[in-house]
Amino acid sequence: MKKNTILSAFILSLLFTVITPTVDTYAAPLSLQSVASAKNQSTVMPMSDMIIWRYKTVNGKTYRRKYNCTKKVYIGKWELAP
């Protein structure tokens, strides 16, 4: 009796996974206008700032400071480079 119940539950669970439709079948198709406008975009917007180190030498000592290339501003103070 237990084996039949377990086997029935297993078969039912397989049927439900096979019968259940996927999300793709319900997805709305893209219009041709939205696809064409997506292809015409040629610019890429960076999502984060590009930050580099800037160096200078004063009296034989090398100093460094972070520089934001995107906003063109320095970040922090000059520090002795390691």
mmCIF file of N, CA and C in Angstrom:
data_model
loop_
_atom_site.group_PDB
_atom_site.id
_atom_site.type_symbol
_atom_site.label_atom_id
_atom_site.label_comp_id
_atom_site.label_asym_id
_atom_site.label_seq_id
_atom_site.Cartn_x
_atom_site.Cartn_y
_atom_site.Cartn_z
ATOM 1 N N MET A 1 0.822 -1.195 0.000
ATOM 2 C CA MET A 1 0.000 0.000 0.000
ATOM 3 C C MET A 1 0.865 1.259 0.000
ATOM 4 N N LYS A 2 1.921 1.252 0.843
ATOM 5 C CA LYS A 2 2.816 2.417 0.906
ATOM 6 C C LYS A 2 3.528 2.624 -0.427
ATOM 7 N N LYS A 3 3.939 1.515 -1.047
ATOM 8 C CA LYS A 3 4.667 1.629 -2.313
ATOM 9 C C LYS A 3 3.772 2.228 -3.391
ATOM 10 N N ASN A 4 2.509 1.843 -3.417
ATOM 11 C CA ASN A 4 1.587 2.377 -4.416
ATOM 12 C C ASN A 4 1.358 3.871 -4.200
ATOM 13 N N THR A 5 1.239 4.311 -2.948
ATOM 14 C CA THR A 5 1.017 5.722 -2.639
ATOM 15 C C THR A 5 2.239 6.543 -3.037
ATOM 16 N N ILE A 6 3.422 6.059 -2.717
ATOM 17 C CA ILE A 6 4.657 6.772 -3.047
ATOM 18 C C ILE A 6 4.838 6.813 -4.564
ATOM 19 N N LEU A 7 4.556 5.700 -5.229
ATOM 20 C CA LEU A 7 4.689 5.655 -6.681
ATOM 21 C C LEU A 7 3.690 6.590 -7.352
ATOM 22 N N SER A 8 2.475 6.643 -6.857
ATOM 23 C CA SER A 8 1.452 7.541 -7.410
ATOM 24 C C SER A 8 1.855 9.003 -7.224
ATOM 25 N N ALA A 9 2.355 9.333 -6.043
ATOM 26 C CA ALA A 9 2.790 10.706 -5.786
ATOM 27 C C ALA A 9 3.943 11.090 -6.702
ATOM 28 N N PHE A 10 4.863 10.164 -6.936
ATOM 29 C CA PHE A 10 5.995 10.429 -7.813
ATOM 30 C C PHE A 10 5.539 10.663 -9.254
ATOM 31 N N ILE A 11 4.632 9.826 -9.729
ATOM 32 C CA ILE A 11 4.136 9.971 -11.094
ATOM 33 C C ILE A 11 3.365 11.274 -11.258
ATOM 34 N N LEU A 12 2.550 11.632 -10.272
ATOM 35 C CA LEU A 12 1.814 12.897 -10.333
ATOM 36 C C LEU A 12 2.755 14.094 -10.348
ATOM 37 N N SER A 13 3.812 14.040 -9.546
ATOM 38 C CA SER A 13 4.757 15.159 -9.530
ATOM 39 C C SER A 13 5.467 15.289 -10.875
ATOM 40 N N LEU A 14 5.769 14.170 -11.531
ATOM 41 C CA LEU A 14 6.371 14.224 -12.864
ATOM 42 C C LEU A 14 5.407 14.807 -13.883
ATOM 43 N N LEU A 15 4.144 14.432 -13.793
ATOM 44 C CA LEU A 15 3.153 14.957 -14.723
ATOM 45 C C LEU A 15 2.998 16.465 -14.568
ATOM 46 N N PHE A 16 2.973 16.954 -13.332
ATOM 47 C CA PHE A 16 2.807 18.385 -13.119
ATOM 48 C C PHE A 16 4.006 19.176 -13.636
ATOM 49 N N THR A 17 5.188 18.623 -13.540
ATOM 50 C CA THR A 17 6.356 19.339 -14.051
ATOM 51 C C THR A 17 6.372 19.345 -15.566
ATOM 52 N N VAL A 18 5.856 18.299 -16.201
ATOM 53 C CA VAL A 18 5.819 18.235 -17.659
ATOM 54 C C VAL A 18 4.702 19.110 -18.199
ATOM 55 N N ILE A 19 3.548 19.126 -17.525
ATOM 56 C CA ILE A 19 2.390 19.861 -18.004
ATOM 57 C C ILE A 19 2.542 21.362 -17.775
ATOM 58 N N THR A 20 3.248 21.768 -16.719
ATOM 59 C CA THR A 20 3.376 23.177 -16.376
ATOM 60 C C THR A 20 4.109 23.919 -17.494
ATOM 61 N N PRO A 21 3.484 24.939 -18.084
ATOM 62 C CA PRO A 21 4.145 25.676 -19.168
ATOM 63 C C PRO A 21 5.277 26.553 -18.627
ATOM 64 N N THR A 22 6.222 26.850 -19.503
ATOM 65 C CA THR A 22 7.336 27.714 -19.116
ATOM 66 C C THR A 22 6.945 29.172 -19.287
ATOM 67 N N VAL A 23 7.768 30.056 -18.767
ATOM 68 C CA VAL A 23 7.510 31.485 -18.832
ATOM 69 C C VAL A 23 7.600 31.987 -20.275
ATOM 70 N N ASP A 24 8.443 31.351 -21.084
ATOM 71 C CA ASP A 24 8.648 31.808 -22.461
ATOM 72 C C ASP A 24 7.371 31.753 -23.298
ATOM 73 N N THR A 25 6.483 30.804 -22.986
ATOM 74 C CA THR A 25 5.270 30.699 -23.785
ATOM 75 C C THR A 25 4.340 31.883 -23.551
ATOM 76 N N TYR A 26 4.471 32.544 -22.414
ATOM 77 C CA TYR A 26 3.616 33.681 -22.109
ATOM 78 C C TYR A 26 4.287 35.027 -22.342
ATOM 79 N N ALA A 27 5.523 35.022 -22.785
ATOM 80 C CA ALA A 27 6.242 36.276 -22.997
ATOM 81 C C ALA A 27 5.673 37.006 -24.208
ATOM 82 N N ALA A 28 5.514 38.298 -24.073
ATOM 83 C CA ALA A 28 4.982 39.103 -25.170
ATOM 84 C C ALA A 28 6.076 39.313 -26.213
ATOM 85 N N PRO A 29 5.756 39.198 -27.486
ATOM 86 C CA PRO A 29 6.767 39.407 -28.525
ATOM 87 C C PRO A 29 7.148 40.884 -28.624
ATOM 88 N N LEU A 30 8.403 41.131 -28.976
ATOM 89 C CA LEU A 30 8.873 42.493 -29.140
ATOM 90 C C LEU A 30 8.334 43.080 -30.431
ATOM 91 N N SER A 31 8.016 44.333 -30.389
ATOM 92 C CA SER A 31 7.577 44.978 -31.619
ATOM 93 C C SER A 31 8.789 45.265 -32.494
ATOM 94 N N LEU A 32 8.579 45.362 -33.783
ATOM 95 C CA LEU A 32 9.687 45.615 -34.709
ATOM 96 C C LEU A 32 10.306 46.978 -34.473
ATOM 97 N N GLN A 33 9.510 47.936 -34.014
ATOM 98 C CA GLN A 33 10.032 49.278 -33.779
ATOM 99 C C GLN A 33 11.011 49.283 -32.608
ATOM 100 N N SER A 34 10.706 48.546 -31.541
ATOM 101 C CA SER A 34 11.611 48.526 -30.397
ATOM 102 C C SER A 34 12.904 47.795 -30.729
ATOM 103 N N VAL A 35 12.824 46.761 -31.557
ATOM 104 C CA VAL A 35 14.032 46.043 -31.961
ATOM 105 C C VAL A 35 14.894 46.938 -32.845
ATOM 106 N N ALA A 36 14.284 47.690 -33.761
ATOM 107 C CA ALA A 36 15.035 48.573 -34.654
ATOM 108 C C ALA A 36 15.688 49.704 -33.881
ATOM 109 N N SER A 37 14.993 50.253 -32.893
ATOM 110 C CA SER A 37 15.591 51.347 -32.119
ATOM 111 C C SER A 37 16.725 50.837 -31.242
ATOM 112 N N ALA A 38 16.637 49.589 -30.779
ATOM 113 C CA ALA A 38 17.715 49.022 -29.966
ATOM 114 C C ALA A 38 18.973 48.828 -30.799
ATOM 115 N N LYS A 39 18.821 48.501 -32.082
ATOM 116 C CA LYS A 39 19.982 48.300 -32.956
ATOM 117 C C LYS A 39 20.652 49.621 -33.320
ATOM 118 N N ASN A 40 19.914 50.720 -33.326
ATOM 119 C CA ASN A 40 20.460 52.016 -33.727
ATOM 120 C C ASN A 40 21.269 52.680 -32.621
ATOM 121 N N GLN A 41 21.166 52.199 -31.413
ATOM 122 C CA GLN A 41 21.919 52.811 -30.318
ATOM 123 C C GLN A 41 23.370 52.370 -30.407
ATOM 124 N N SER A 42 24.264 53.347 -30.513
ATOM 125 C CA SER A 42 25.671 53.004 -30.667
ATOM 126 C C SER A 42 26.519 53.501 -29.504
ATOM 127 N N THR A 43 25.947 54.202 -28.541
ATOM 128 C CA THR A 43 26.718 54.715 -27.424
ATOM 129 C C THR A 43 26.558 53.803 -26.220
ATOM 130 N N VAL A 44 27.588 53.765 -25.400
ATOM 131 C CA VAL A 44 27.575 52.981 -24.178
ATOM 132 C C VAL A 44 27.797 53.927 -23.022
ATOM 133 N N MET A 45 26.922 53.897 -22.044
ATOM 134 C CA MET A 45 27.078 54.757 -20.867
ATOM 135 C C MET A 45 27.764 53.968 -19.759
ATOM 136 N N PRO A 46 28.880 54.453 -19.243
ATOM 137 C CA PRO A 46 29.530 53.746 -18.139
ATOM 138 C C PRO A 46 28.688 53.860 -16.875
ATOM 139 N N MET A 47 28.666 52.797 -16.112
ATOM 140 C CA MET A 47 27.860 52.784 -14.899
ATOM 141 C C MET A 47 28.673 53.209 -13.675
ATOM 142 N N SER A 48 29.981 53.158 -13.766
ATOM 143 C CA SER A 48 30.810 53.567 -12.640
ATOM 144 C C SER A 48 31.911 54.507 -13.124
ATOM 145 N N ASP A 49 32.450 55.279 -12.202
ATOM 146 C CA ASP A 49 33.499 56.229 -12.548
ATOM 147 C C ASP A 49 34.827 55.506 -12.767
ATOM 148 N N MET A 50 35.652 56.037 -13.661
ATOM 149 C CA MET A 50 36.982 55.500 -13.896
ATOM 150 C C MET A 50 37.961 56.261 -13.001
ATOM 151 N N ILE A 51 38.583 55.545 -12.067
ATOM 152 C CA ILE A 51 39.478 56.172 -11.091
ATOM 153 C C ILE A 51 40.880 55.611 -11.284
ATOM 154 N N ILE A 52 41.868 56.517 -11.363
ATOM 155 C CA ILE A 52 43.266 56.123 -11.538
ATOM 156 C C ILE A 52 44.114 56.827 -10.480
ATOM 157 N N TRP A 53 45.374 56.420 -10.387
ATOM 158 C CA TRP A 53 46.332 57.103 -9.508
ATOM 159 C C TRP A 53 47.115 58.123 -10.326
ATOM 160 N N ARG A 54 47.308 59.311 -9.769
ATOM 161 C CA ARG A 54 48.184 60.336 -10.353
ATOM 162 C C ARG A 54 49.412 60.435 -9.459
ATOM 163 N N TYR A 55 50.575 60.615 -10.064
ATOM 164 C CA TYR A 55 51.834 60.664 -9.305
ATOM 165 C C TYR A 55 52.544 61.991 -9.528
ATOM 166 N N LYS A 56 53.295 62.408 -8.499
ATOM 167 C CA LYS A 56 54.169 63.568 -8.634
ATOM 168 C C LYS A 56 55.374 63.347 -7.734
ATOM 169 N N THR A 57 56.488 63.991 -8.099
ATOM 170 C CA THR A 57 57.708 63.872 -7.316
ATOM 171 C C THR A 57 58.093 65.249 -6.796
ATOM 172 N N VAL A 58 58.300 65.330 -5.477
ATOM 173 C CA VAL A 58 58.699 66.574 -4.819
ATOM 174 C C VAL A 58 59.893 66.260 -3.930
ATOM 175 N N ASN A 59 61.024 66.942 -4.170
ATOM 176 C CA ASN A 59 62.257 66.755 -3.395
ATOM 177 C C ASN A 59 62.688 65.287 -3.357
ATOM 178 N N GLY A 60 62.558 64.577 -4.464
ATOM 179 C CA GLY A 60 62.996 63.189 -4.542
ATOM 180 C C GLY A 60 62.011 62.185 -3.960
ATOM 181 N N LYS A 61 60.888 62.627 -3.430
ATOM 182 C CA LYS A 61 59.881 61.720 -2.875
ATOM 183 C C LYS A 61 58.687 61.675 -3.830
ATOM 184 N N THR A 62 58.175 60.482 -4.027
ATOM 185 C CA THR A 62 57.037 60.289 -4.935
ATOM 186 C C THR A 62 55.738 60.257 -4.133
ATOM 187 N N TYR A 63 54.794 61.059 -4.565
ATOM 188 C CA TYR A 63 53.475 61.113 -3.938
ATOM 189 C C TYR A 63 52.425 60.644 -4.942
ATOM 190 N N ARG A 64 51.326 60.123 -4.414
ATOM 191 C CA ARG A 64 50.237 59.698 -5.278
ATOM 192 C C ARG A 64 48.909 60.210 -4.742
ATOM 193 N N ARG A 65 47.940 60.314 -5.665
ATOM 194 C CA ARG A 65 46.608 60.792 -5.310
ATOM 195 C C ARG A 65 45.616 60.206 -6.307
ATOM 196 N N LYS A 66 44.474 59.789 -5.820
ATOM 197 C CA LYS A 66 43.455 59.237 -6.715
ATOM 198 C C LYS A 66 42.810 60.360 -7.524
ATOM 199 N N TYR A 67 42.505 60.029 -8.799
ATOM 200 C CA TYR A 67 41.903 60.989 -9.711
ATOM 201 C C TYR A 67 40.714 60.341 -10.406
ATOM 202 N N ASN A 68 39.577 61.013 -10.379
ATOM 203 C CA ASN A 68 38.377 60.530 -11.052
ATOM 204 C C ASN A 68 38.387 61.079 -12.479
ATOM 205 N N CYS A 69 38.661 60.205 -13.449
ATOM 206 C CA CYS A 69 38.734 60.631 -14.856
ATOM 207 C C CYS A 69 37.368 60.994 -15.415
ATOM 208 N N THR A 70 36.309 60.405 -14.892
ATOM 209 C CA THR A 70 34.968 60.682 -15.389
ATOM 210 C C THR A 70 34.527 62.089 -15.023
ATOM 211 N N LYS A 71 34.731 62.471 -13.752
ATOM 212 C CA LYS A 71 34.314 63.792 -13.281
ATOM 213 C C LYS A 71 35.434 64.822 -13.348
ATOM 214 N N LYS A 72 36.656 64.363 -13.642
ATOM 215 C CA LYS A 72 37.842 65.220 -13.749
ATOM 216 C C LYS A 72 38.102 65.998 -12.470
ATOM 217 N N VAL A 73 38.111 65.263 -11.324
ATOM 218 C CA VAL A 73 38.406 65.845 -10.017
ATOM 219 C C VAL A 73 39.320 64.894 -9.256
ATOM 220 N N TYR A 74 40.101 65.478 -8.346
ATOM 221 C CA TYR A 74 40.949 64.670 -7.474
ATOM 222 C C TYR A 74 40.119 64.155 -6.304
ATOM 223 N N ILE A 75 40.542 62.991 -5.789
ATOM 224 C CA ILE A 75 39.886 62.373 -4.640
ATOM 225 C C ILE A 75 40.903 62.276 -3.514
ATOM 226 N N GLY A 76 40.588 62.794 -2.361
ATOM 227 C CA GLY A 76 41.483 62.685 -1.213
ATOM 228 C C GLY A 76 42.662 63.623 -1.282
ATOM 229 N N LYS A 77 43.675 63.287 -0.473
ATOM 230 C CA LYS A 77 44.880 64.126 -0.391
ATOM 231 C C LYS A 77 46.075 63.362 -0.956
ATOM 232 N N TRP A 78 47.153 64.113 -1.222
ATOM 233 C CA TRP A 78 48.377 63.499 -1.686
ATOM 234 C C TRP A 78 48.952 62.673 -0.553
ATOM 235 N N GLU A 79 49.433 61.455 -0.886
ATOM 236 C CA GLU A 79 50.057 60.583 0.110
ATOM 237 C C GLU A 79 51.370 60.063 -0.439
ATOM 238 N N LEU A 80 52.259 59.688 0.451
ATOM 239 C CA LEU A 80 53.557 59.165 0.052
ATOM 240 C C LEU A 80 53.350 57.795 -0.603
ATOM 241 N N ALA A 81 53.873 57.632 -1.818
ATOM 242 C CA ALA A 81 53.692 56.374 -2.554
ATOM 243 C C ALA A 81 54.583 55.306 -1.943
ATOM 244 N N PRO A 82 54.072 54.076 -1.868
ATOM 245 C CA PRO A 82 54.883 52.975 -1.293
ATOM 246 C C PRO A 82 55.979 52.520 -2.224
#
